Each structure stands twice: as C-alpha cells, then as structure tokens.
Coordinates of C-alpha atoms and ligand atoms in Angstrom, one line a residue:
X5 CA 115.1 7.8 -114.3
X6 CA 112.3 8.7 -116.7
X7 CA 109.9 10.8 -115.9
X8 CA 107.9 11.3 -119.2
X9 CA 106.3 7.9 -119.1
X10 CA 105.1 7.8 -116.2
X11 CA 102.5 10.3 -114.8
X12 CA 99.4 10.1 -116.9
X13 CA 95.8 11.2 -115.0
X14 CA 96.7 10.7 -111.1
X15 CA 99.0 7.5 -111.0
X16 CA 101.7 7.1 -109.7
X17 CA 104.7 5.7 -111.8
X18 CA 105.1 1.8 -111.0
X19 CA 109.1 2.7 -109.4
X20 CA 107.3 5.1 -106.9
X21 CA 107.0 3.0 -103.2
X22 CA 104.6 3.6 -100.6
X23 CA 105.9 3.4 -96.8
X24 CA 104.6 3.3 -93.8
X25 CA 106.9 4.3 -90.2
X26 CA 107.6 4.0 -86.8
X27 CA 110.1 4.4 -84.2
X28 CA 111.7 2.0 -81.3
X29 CA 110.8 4.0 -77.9
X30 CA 107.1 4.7 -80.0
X31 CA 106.2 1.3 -80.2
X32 CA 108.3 -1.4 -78.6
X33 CA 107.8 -1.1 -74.9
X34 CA 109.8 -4.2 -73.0
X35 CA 111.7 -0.8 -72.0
X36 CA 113.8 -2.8 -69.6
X37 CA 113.8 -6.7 -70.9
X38 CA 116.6 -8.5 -70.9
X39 CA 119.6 -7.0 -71.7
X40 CA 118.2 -3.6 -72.7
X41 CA 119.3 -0.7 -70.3
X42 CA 117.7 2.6 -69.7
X43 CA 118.1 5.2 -72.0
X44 CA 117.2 9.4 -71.9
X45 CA 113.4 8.8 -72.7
X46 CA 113.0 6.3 -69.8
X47 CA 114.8 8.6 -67.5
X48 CA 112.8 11.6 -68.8
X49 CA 109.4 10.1 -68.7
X50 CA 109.9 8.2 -65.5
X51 CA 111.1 11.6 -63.2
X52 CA 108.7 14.1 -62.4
X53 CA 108.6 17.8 -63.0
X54 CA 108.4 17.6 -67.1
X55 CA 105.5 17.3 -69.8
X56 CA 106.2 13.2 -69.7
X57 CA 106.0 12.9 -66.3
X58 CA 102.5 11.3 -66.1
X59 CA 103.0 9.2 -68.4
X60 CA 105.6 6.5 -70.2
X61 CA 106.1 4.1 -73.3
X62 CA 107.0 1.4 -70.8
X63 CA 105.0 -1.0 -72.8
X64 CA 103.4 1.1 -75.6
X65 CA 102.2 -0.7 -78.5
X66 CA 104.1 -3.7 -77.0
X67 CA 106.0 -4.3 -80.4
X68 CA 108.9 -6.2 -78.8
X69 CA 106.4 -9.0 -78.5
X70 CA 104.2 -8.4 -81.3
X71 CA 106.5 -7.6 -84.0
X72 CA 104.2 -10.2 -86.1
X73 CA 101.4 -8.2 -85.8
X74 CA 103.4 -5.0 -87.2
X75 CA 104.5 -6.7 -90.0
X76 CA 100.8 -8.8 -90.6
X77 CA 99.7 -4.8 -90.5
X78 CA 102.2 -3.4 -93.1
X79 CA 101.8 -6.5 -95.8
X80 CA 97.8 -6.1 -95.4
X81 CA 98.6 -2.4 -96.5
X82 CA 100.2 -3.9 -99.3
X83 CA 103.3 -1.6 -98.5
X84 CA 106.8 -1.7 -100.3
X85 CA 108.6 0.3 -97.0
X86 CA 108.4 -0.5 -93.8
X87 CA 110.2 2.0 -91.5
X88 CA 111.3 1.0 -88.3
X89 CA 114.3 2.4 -86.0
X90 CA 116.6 0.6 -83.9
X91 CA 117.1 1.1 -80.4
X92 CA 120.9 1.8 -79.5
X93 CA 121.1 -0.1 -75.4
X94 CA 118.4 -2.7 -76.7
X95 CA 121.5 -3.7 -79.0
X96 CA 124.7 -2.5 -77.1
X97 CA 123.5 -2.2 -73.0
X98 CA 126.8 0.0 -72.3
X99 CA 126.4 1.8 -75.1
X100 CA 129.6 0.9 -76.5
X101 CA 130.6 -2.0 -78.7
X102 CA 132.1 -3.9 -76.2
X103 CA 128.8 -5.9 -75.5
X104 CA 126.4 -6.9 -78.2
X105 CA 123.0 -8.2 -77.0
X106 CA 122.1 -11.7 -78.5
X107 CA 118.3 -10.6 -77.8
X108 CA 118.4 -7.5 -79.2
X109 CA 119.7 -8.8 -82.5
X110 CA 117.6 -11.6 -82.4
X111 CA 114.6 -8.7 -82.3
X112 CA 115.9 -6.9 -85.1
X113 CA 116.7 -9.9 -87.2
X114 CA 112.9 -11.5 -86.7
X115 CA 111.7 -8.1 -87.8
X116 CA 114.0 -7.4 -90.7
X117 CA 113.5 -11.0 -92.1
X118 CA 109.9 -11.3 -91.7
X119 CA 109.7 -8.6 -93.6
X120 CA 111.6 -9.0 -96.4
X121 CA 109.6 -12.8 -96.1
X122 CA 106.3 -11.0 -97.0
X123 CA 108.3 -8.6 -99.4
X124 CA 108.3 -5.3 -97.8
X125 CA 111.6 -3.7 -97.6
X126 CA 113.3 -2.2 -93.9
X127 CA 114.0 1.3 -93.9
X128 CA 116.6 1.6 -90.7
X129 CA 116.8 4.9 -88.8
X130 CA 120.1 4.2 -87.0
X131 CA 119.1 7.2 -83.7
X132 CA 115.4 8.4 -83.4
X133 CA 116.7 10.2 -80.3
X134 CA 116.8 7.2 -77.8
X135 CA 120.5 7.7 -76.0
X136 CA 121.8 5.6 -74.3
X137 CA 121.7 7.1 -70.7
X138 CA 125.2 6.4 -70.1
X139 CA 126.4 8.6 -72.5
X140 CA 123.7 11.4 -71.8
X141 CA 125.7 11.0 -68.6
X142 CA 129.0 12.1 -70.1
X143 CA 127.3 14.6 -72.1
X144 CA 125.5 13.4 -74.8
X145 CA 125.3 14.9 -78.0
X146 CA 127.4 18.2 -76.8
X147 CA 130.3 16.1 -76.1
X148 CA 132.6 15.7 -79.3
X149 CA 133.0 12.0 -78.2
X150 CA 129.5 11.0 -79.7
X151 CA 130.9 11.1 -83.2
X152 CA 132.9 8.4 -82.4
X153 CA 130.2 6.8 -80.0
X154 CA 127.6 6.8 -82.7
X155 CA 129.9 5.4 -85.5
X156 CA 130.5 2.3 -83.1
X157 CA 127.4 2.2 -82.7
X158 CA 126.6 2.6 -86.6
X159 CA 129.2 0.4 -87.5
X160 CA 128.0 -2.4 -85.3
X161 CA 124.4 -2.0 -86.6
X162 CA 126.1 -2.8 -90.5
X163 CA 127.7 -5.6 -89.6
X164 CA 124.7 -7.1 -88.2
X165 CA 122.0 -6.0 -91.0
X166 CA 123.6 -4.1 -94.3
X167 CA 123.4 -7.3 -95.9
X168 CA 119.1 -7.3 -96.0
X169 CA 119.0 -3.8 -95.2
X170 CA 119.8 -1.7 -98.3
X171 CA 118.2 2.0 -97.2
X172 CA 119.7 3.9 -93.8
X173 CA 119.1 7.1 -92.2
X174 CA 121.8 7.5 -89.4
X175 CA 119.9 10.4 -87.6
X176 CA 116.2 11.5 -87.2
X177 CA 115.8 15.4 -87.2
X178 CA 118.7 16.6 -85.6
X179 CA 116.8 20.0 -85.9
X180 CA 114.1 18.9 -83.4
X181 CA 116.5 16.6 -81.3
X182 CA 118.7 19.1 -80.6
X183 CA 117.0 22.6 -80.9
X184 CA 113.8 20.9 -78.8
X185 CA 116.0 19.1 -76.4
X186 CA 118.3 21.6 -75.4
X187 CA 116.1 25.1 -75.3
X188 CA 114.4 27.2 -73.0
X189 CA 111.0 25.1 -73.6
X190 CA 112.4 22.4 -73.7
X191 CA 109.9 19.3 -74.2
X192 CA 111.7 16.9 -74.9
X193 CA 114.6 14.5 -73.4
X194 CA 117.1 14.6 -71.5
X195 CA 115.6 18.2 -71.2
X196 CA 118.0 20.5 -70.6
X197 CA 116.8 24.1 -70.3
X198 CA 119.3 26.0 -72.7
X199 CA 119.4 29.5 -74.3
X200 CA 120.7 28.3 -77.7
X201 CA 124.1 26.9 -77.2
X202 CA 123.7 23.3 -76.1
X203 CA 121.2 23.1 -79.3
X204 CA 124.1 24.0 -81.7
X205 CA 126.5 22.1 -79.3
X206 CA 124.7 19.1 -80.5
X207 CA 123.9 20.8 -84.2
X208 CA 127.2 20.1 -85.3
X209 CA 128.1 16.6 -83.4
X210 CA 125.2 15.3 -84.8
X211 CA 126.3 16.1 -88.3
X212 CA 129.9 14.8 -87.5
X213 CA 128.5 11.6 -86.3
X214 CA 126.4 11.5 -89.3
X215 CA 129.1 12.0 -91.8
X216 CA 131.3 9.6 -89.8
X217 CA 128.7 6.9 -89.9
X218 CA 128.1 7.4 -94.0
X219 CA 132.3 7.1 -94.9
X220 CA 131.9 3.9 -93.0
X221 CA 129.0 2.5 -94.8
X222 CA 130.4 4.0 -98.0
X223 CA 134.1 2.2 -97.7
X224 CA 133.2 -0.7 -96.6
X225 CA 129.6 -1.7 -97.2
X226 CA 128.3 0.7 -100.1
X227 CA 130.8 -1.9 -102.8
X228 CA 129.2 -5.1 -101.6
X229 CA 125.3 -4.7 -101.0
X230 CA 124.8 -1.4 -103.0
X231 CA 122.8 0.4 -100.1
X232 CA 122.4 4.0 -99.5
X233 CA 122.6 6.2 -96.2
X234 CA 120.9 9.5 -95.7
X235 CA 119.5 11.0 -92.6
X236 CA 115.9 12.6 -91.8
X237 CA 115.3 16.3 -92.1
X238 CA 112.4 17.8 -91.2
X239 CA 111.2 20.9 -92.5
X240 CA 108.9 23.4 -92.3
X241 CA 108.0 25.4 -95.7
X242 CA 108.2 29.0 -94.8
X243 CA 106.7 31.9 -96.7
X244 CA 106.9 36.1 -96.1
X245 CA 103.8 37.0 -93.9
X246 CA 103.6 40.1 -96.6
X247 CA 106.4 41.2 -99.3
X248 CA 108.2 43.7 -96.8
X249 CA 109.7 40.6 -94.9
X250 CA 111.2 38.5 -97.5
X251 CA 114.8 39.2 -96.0
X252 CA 113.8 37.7 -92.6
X253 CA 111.5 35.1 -94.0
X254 CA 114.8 33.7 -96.0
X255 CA 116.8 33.6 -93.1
X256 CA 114.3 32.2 -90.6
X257 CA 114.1 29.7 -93.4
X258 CA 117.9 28.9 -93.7
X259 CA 118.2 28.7 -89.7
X260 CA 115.7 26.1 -90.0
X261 CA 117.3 23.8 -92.6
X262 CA 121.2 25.0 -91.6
X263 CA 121.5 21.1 -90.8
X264 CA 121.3 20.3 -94.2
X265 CA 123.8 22.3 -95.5
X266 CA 127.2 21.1 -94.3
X267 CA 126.0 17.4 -95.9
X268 CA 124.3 18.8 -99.2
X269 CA 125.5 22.0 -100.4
X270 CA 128.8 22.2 -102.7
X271 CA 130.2 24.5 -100.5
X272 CA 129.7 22.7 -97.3
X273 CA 129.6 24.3 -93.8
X274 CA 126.6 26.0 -92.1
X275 CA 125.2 28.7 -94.7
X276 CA 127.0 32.1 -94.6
X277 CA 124.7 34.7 -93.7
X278 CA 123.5 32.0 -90.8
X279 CA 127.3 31.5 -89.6
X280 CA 127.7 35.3 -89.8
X281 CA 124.8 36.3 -87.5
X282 CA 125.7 34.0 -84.7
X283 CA 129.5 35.2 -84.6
X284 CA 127.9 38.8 -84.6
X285 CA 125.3 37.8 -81.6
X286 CA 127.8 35.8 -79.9
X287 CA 130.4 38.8 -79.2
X288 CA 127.4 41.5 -78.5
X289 CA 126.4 38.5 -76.0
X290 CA 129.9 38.3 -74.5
X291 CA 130.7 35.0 -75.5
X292 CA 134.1 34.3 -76.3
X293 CA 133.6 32.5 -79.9
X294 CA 130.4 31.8 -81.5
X295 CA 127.7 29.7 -80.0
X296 CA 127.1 28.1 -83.7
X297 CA 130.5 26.1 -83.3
X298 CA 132.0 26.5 -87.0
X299 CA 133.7 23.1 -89.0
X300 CA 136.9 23.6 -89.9
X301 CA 138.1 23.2 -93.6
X302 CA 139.1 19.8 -92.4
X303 CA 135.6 19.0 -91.1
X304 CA 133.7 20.8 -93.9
X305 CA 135.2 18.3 -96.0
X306 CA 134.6 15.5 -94.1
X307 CA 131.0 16.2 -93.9
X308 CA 130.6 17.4 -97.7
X309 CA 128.6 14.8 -99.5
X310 CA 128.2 12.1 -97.7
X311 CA 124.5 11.4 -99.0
X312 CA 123.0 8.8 -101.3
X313 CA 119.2 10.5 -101.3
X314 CA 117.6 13.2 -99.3
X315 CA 115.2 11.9 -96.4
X316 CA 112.3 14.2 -96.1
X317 CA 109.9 14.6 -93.2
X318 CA 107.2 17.1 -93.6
X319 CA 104.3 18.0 -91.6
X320 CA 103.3 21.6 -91.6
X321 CA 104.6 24.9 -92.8
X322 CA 104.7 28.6 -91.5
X323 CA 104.2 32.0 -92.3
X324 CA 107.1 34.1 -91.1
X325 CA 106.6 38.0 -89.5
X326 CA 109.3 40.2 -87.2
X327 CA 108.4 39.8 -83.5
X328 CA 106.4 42.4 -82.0
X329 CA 107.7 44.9 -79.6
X330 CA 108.4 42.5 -76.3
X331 CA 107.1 39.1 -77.9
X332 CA 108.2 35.9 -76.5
X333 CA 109.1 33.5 -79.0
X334 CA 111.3 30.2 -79.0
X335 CA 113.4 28.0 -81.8
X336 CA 112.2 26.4 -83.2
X337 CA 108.7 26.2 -83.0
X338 CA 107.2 29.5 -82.4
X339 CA 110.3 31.9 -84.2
X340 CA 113.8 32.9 -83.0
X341 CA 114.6 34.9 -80.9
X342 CA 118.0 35.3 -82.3
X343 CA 116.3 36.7 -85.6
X344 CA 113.8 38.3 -84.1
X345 CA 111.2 36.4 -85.9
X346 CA 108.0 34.9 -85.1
X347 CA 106.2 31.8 -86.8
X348 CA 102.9 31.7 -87.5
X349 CA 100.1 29.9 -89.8
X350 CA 97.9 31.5 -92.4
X351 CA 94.4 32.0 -91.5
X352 CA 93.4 29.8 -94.2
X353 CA 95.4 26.6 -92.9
X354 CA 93.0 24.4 -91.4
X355 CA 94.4 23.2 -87.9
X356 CA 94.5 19.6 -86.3
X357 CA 91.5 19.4 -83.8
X358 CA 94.3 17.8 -81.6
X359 CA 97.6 18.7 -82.5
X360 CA 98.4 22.6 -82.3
X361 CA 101.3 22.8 -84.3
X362 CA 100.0 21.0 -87.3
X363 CA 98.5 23.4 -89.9
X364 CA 97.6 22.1 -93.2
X365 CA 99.4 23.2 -96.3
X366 CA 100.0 20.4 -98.5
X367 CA 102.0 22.5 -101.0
X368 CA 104.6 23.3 -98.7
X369 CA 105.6 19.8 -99.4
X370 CA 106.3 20.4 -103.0
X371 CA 107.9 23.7 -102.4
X372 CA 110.2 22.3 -99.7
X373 CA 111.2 19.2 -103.0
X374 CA 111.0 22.5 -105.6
X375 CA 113.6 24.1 -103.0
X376 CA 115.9 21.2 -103.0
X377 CA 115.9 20.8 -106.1
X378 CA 117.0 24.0 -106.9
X379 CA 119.4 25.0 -104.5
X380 CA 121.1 21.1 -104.2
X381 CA 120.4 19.4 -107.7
X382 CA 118.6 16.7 -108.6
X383 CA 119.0 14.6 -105.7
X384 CA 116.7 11.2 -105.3
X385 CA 113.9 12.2 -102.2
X386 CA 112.3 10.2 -100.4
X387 CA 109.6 11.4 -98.0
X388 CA 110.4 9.5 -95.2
X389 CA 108.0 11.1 -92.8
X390 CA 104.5 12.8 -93.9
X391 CA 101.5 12.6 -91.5
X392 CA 98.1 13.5 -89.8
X393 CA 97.8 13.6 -85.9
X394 CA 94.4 13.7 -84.2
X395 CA 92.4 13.0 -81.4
X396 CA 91.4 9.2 -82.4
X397 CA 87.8 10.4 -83.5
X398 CA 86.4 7.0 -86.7
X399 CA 86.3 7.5 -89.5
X400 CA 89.3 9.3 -89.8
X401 CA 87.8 11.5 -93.0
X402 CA 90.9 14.5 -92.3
X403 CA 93.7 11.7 -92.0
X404 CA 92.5 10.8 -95.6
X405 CA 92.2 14.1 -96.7
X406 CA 95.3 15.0 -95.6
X407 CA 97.2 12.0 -97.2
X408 CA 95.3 12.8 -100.3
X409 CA 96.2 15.9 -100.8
X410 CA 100.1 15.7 -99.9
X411 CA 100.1 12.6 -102.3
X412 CA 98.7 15.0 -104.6
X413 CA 101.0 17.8 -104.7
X414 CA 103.8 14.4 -104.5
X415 CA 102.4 13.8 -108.3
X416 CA 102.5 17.0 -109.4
X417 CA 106.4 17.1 -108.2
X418 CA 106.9 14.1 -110.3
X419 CA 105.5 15.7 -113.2
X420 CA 107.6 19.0 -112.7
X421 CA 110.6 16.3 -112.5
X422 CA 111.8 16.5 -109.4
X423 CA 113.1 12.8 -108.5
X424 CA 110.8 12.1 -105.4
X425 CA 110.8 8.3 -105.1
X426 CA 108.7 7.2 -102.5
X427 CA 106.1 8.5 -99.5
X428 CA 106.7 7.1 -96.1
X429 CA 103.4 7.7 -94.0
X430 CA 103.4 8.6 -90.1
X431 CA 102.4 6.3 -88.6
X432 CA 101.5 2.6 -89.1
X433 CA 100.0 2.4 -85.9
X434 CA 99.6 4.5 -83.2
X435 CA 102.7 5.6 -81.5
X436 CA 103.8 7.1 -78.0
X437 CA 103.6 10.5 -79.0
X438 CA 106.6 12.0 -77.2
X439 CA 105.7 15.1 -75.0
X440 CA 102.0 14.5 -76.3
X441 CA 101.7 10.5 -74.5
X442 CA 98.8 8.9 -76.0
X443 CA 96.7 11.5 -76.5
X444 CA 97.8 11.9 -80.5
X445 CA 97.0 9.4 -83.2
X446 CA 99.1 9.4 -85.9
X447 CA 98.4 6.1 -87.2
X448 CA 96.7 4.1 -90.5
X449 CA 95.9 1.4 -87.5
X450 CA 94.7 2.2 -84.0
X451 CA 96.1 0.6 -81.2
X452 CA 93.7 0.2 -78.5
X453 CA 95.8 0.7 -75.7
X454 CA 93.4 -0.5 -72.7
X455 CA 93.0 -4.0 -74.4
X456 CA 95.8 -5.8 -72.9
X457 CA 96.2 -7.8 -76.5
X458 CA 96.7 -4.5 -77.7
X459 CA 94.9 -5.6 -81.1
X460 CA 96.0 -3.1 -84.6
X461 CA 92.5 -2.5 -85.9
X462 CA 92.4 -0.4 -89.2
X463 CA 91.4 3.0 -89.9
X464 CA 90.0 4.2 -92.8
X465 CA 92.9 6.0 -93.6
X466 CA 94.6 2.7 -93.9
X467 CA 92.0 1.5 -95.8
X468 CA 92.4 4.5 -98.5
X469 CA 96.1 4.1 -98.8
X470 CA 95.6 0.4 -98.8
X471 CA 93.5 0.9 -102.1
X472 CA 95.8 3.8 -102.8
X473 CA 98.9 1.7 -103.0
X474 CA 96.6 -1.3 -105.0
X475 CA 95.8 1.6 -107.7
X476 CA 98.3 3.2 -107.6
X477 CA 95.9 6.0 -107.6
X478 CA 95.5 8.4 -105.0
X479 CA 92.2 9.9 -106.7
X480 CA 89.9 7.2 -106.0
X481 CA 86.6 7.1 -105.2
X482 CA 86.3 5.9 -101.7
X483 CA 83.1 5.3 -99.5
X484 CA 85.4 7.1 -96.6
X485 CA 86.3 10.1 -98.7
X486 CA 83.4 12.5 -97.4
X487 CA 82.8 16.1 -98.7
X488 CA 81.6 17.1 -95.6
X489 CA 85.1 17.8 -93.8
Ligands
GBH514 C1 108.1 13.7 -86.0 O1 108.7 15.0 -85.8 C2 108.9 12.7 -85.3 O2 109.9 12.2 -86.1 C3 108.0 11.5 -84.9 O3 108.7 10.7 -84.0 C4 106.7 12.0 -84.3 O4 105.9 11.0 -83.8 C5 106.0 12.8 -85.3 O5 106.8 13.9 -85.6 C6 104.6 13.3 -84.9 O6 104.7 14.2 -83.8 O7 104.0 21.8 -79.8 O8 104.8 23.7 -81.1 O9 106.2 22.7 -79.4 C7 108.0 16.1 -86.3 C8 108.5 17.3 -85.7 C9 108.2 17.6 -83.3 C10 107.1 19.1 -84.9 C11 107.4 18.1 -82.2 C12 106.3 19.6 -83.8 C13 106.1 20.0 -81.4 C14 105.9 21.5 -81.6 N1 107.6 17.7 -84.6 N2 106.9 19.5 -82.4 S1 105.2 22.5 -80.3

C-alpha cells in the first residue's frame, strides 16, 4: 500500500473506488412475490399505531423488477461498487436453511452477474435489519439462537455467491438496529419499547452472530476466492461541548462505538470503563446481573478479530454536554440517559432542510478514520455509507456540497496515511427511508415514485460524482457547484 505516490493536487490515487448503496426492503418492493414471506418491516409498516403506519415499501423503487435499471444507473456513474443487501425470507421463506428459494437466488444472481457484466463489483450486506418475522417471533435478536440462525443463513448466502462476491458485511449498524429498535423511542421495527436492556440483549447476539458468520467465511471460503468480511458501523464523531466535559464526552463516545470493540480491539470484549458503568447501574437498578450481558473469555475470543477491513458509515457528528437538571434524553440519538449526557450539534453545523438529525461536519469523518487508526492500527477502511438527505428540492447544490467536502477531508486522510480505500455513497437512488417513508431523498438518482414506470432520472449530484469518479478529482469545476448555498 503506498501512499506517497499517490495524492498530488486533489486526486484521488487510481486503487481508491467509488460506490454507490442501497438496501433490500429500501428498494425492492415485490414484498410478498413468490416465495418471499413477511418479515419485521412488513409487519411494522403494515399495523397501525407507529411512525410507519401510513405508509410502506410494498413496492418502493420496484427493484425486484427493475434490477436493469439499477445497474444501467450505477455503470452510467461509472462506479467501481455497487452496494446492495440481500433480503434473508426472499432467499430462505422459513427463515431457516431447510428451504432455499429458486426465485430469490435467481434475483440475486441476475443482479450480481449483471454487474460484474458491466464491471462494477457487489458489495453484500448479509442483514440491513430485515428479519425474518418468524424468528422476530421467537425472539429475534435477544434470543441467543440468532447466532446460529444468522450463520445458516450467512452460510447459505456463500455458498450461493462467494464465488463473484469477494466483499461482505454480515450486519448493518447493529448500534442503530438494536439501540433504535428496542428503546423507549423506539422508531424503528419490530419496535419494542425498552429501557435499555433488549438493546444490549441484541448488542451482543449481533456481534456473536457476526463473528460466527466471519470463522465460516474465513475456514472455508476466505482460501479459495480471497474475499473479505466486515460489518457496517456507524458513527457519530463526538467532541466536548467545552474542556470541562472531556471525561463524559469520552465515554458518550465509547458507548457509541462499544460494538466495535469486541471485533477490533486486542483486548476484545466491550471497553472497560463501559462494562464497569453498566454493572454499577445495573445493581443500584436492582437487576440481578448487568443489563450489558458480558462475553466470556471463551466468547471474547471467539469474537476477537474476525475482520478483514473496517466498514464505515458516517453521516453526522455531535457535540457532547451533561444533561440539565430533569432533561429527557434517549440512546442513542439525543444522549444517554445512563451517562447522563446529552447530544447536541454546534451552532456552526449547517442542518438538512429535511432531515433533523443530519448536521454537517465533514471532518468528523476523518477524525472518526484518525480515531481508528490510532486506537485499532492500520486497518484497510472503507466508507461504506456517507450521504446527504433532503427534501427532493433540483439542483441538488447541498448534496454536492456535501459529497464534496466529505471526499475532501477522505483525501486529506489519505495523505495523513490512513488506509481508507474507497467511498460508498448513500444512496443510488432514492430509497424508503425507514421511519421517514418517502419524504427523504438520499439519492444521486430520483425515483419518481407517482410514475408507475418509476423512471431513475439523475441528479446533479450524480452528475458531479459521475465526473468525480471520471477525474478522479473531486475539485472540479462544475456548472452545478453554486456559491450561493
Ligand atoms: C443509515 O443509517 C442506514 O444504514 C440507511 O439504511 C438509511 O437509509 C440511511 O442511514 C439514511 O437515513 O431522528 O434523531 O431519531 C444511519 C443512521 C438512523 C441515524 C436513523 C439517524 C434517526 C435519528 N441513522 N437515525 S432521530
């Protein structure tokens, strides 16, 4: 890996890939064609009483039809990564290996080979939080079970695909899939309203699953196609409201990223001082034994490791204070309760005219890599989500801005030599924005969702990273690059 060769002015070095992502219940719709069975976002967004009630990806961006279209999208973006997840009852209905679904692999195999046909690599997320309803049923990812359900699962997905798919991520965010499933605002499914236990509950199976479904691609698929597994964290940067708070701003900091230390730290395990407080607030709570379920040496080793890169999603970051006197707040979004911290954005961060939570600070992307680096070693990154959400207003002039200036700050961590390898965009085209339906637009194309061919029409986001990716520049001079933001 050399660095010194590569960064001159603001291009990027010619190993550095551009991506663009999705995710199955965004996009595909055909939520319940042929063998496919319902899973906990069809159950949440079909019942009433919730933020999805209203409204459903029942059809969506109707990819399980026009997969052609996605791919027609990605290649005229000139894109090296395509990321796409898979969606676990379109493949196995029960949920379980014993039935395979002839059309869901035939989906999966159109997609991955047209790809690879146009040359743009798959990047596979394995679970972006679609479970199969059955298992929600028998207690999803708080039953200990799941690590064995999701390996099954895992496994069957290898044998199916690890010969053209060479880059995995088992699991997408298990901070927001569990910590924002199971919470007392819960917005997201199955929905379960939770003071903090379910969420850690499903903390550490999600881990265990993880590290179960890496040993299985690392014995017995890793010596034959060369692939590498990871899974998808996403951080917020985090910084001390004023100097005073630096203690509290450290450990808001490591509560948000405890996922990633059982996998990547040489000690393995949840970090200490995180582990400590929860025993402490368990017994004052009169719980019997800590709410953060600990790993046993056994498990700690188990999990230790079992990486091949770090997947990165970044959107936003936060300033970090002590909770007032009586404040609400709730994990992980707004603080933590359990810390007694609240998180907040600097008054200088511009915000999304349509999405509250995202604040712009495009350093907090290289901090978060500067971070890794520093704490883990010089692991490979790849920035598997990064992205803009608005309210759909053309030209997109702060979708490019925003891209600009996180590919920026991208460069300048290649020059500091961290090994970041590659920016994954959200979205390609618009998605089914979870709790937030339609209204969002993440994507480089729009999908016009009242035209029943449900056409991808570029942005001019799209068209900047299209040039971006040509020049491998991400300073040019573009007609859609206005001063006037
Ligand atoms: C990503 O998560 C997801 O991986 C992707 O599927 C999604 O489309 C994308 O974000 C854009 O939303 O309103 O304060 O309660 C990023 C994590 C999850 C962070 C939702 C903000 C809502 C915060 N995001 N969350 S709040």
């Amino acid at each position: 890996f050399l660095t010194s060769q590569v960064c001159s002015g603001h291009k990027f070095p010619p190993w550095f890939k551009f991506g663009a992502a999705t995710s199955s219940y965004q996009i595909e719709g055909a939520w319940n064609v042929s063998d496919k069975t319902q899973h906990i976002w069809d159950t949440y967004c079909h019942s009433s009483g919730n933020k999805c009630s209203n409204v459903n990806a029942d059809e969506g961006a109707n990819s399980y039809y026009q997969w052609r279209d996605d791919i027609q999208a990605a290649a005229d973006l000139g894109l090296d990564y395509y990321r796409f997840s898979i969606s676990w009852t379109r493949i196995l209905p029960t949920g379980f290996p014993n039935k395979i679904s002839d059309d869901g692999v035939r989906y999966y195999n159109d997609l991955i080979n047209g790809l690879l046909e146009k040359g743009i690599e798959p990047v596979v997320t394995i679970y972006h939080w679609e479970l199969p309803q059955s298992l929600q049923d028998l207690g999803g990812w708080t039953n200990e079970l799941i690590r064995t359900w999701f390996a099954d699962y895992a496994r069957v997905l290898f044998s199916l695909f690890a010969d053209r798919v060479k880059i995995w991520l088992t699991i997408n965010e298990p901070l927001i899939m569990c910590a924002a499933a199971y919470s007392e605002h819960t917005a997201m499914a199955p929905g379960v309203r939770d003071p903090n236990y379910g969420a850690f509950l499903c903390a550490k199976n999600t881990i265990m699953a993880h590290a179960h479904a890496w040993r299985i691609y690392d014995e017995l698929y890793k010596p034959k196609y060369h692939g590498k597994v990871s899974l998808a964290s996403q951080i917020f940067w985090m910084e001390g409201i004023n100097d005073e708070v630096q203690q509290l701003t450290e450990l808001a900091f490591k509560l948000n990223v405890m996922y990633i230390y059982p996998i990547f730290s040489k000690r393995g395990g949840w970090p200490v001082e995180i582990e400590e407080i929860f025993v402490e607030l368990s017994k004052k709570e009169g719980y019997s034994s800590s709410r953060l379920p600990p790993f046993t040496d056994e498990e700690r080793e188990f999990v230790k490791g079992t990486y091949d890169y770090f997947g990165l999603n970044y959107y936003t970051s936060r300033l970090v204070r002590p909770t007032f006197d009586g404040e609400k707040t709730y994990w992980p979004f707004r603080g933590s309760p359990d810390l007694g911290a609240a998180l907040v954005p600097d008054a200088s961060w511009r915000v999304s005219d349509n999405v509250p939570w995202l604040y712009e600070y495009p350093k907090g992307l290289r901090h978060i890599m500067e971070w890794i680096k520093k704490e883990f070693g010089d692991i490979e990154i790849i920035i598997t989500e990064v992205g803009y959400g608005d309210s759909g207003k053309e030209p997109d002039h702060k979708r490019i801005r925003y891209h600009k200036e996180h590919l920026e700050q991208v460069h300048l961590a290649i020059q500091e030599g961290i090994r970041v390898t590659g920016y994954i965009a959200w979205s390609l085209i618009d998605t089914f924005e979870w709790e937030a339906g339609y209204t969002v637009k993440f994507g480089l194309y729009k999908v016009d969702y009242n035209d029943p061919s449900k056409k991808r029409k570029l942005r001019a986001s799209g068209l900047y990273y299209a040039d971006v990716i040509k020049s491998r520049d991400f300073d040019i001079k573009h007609k859609y690059i206005s001063d006037e933001l």
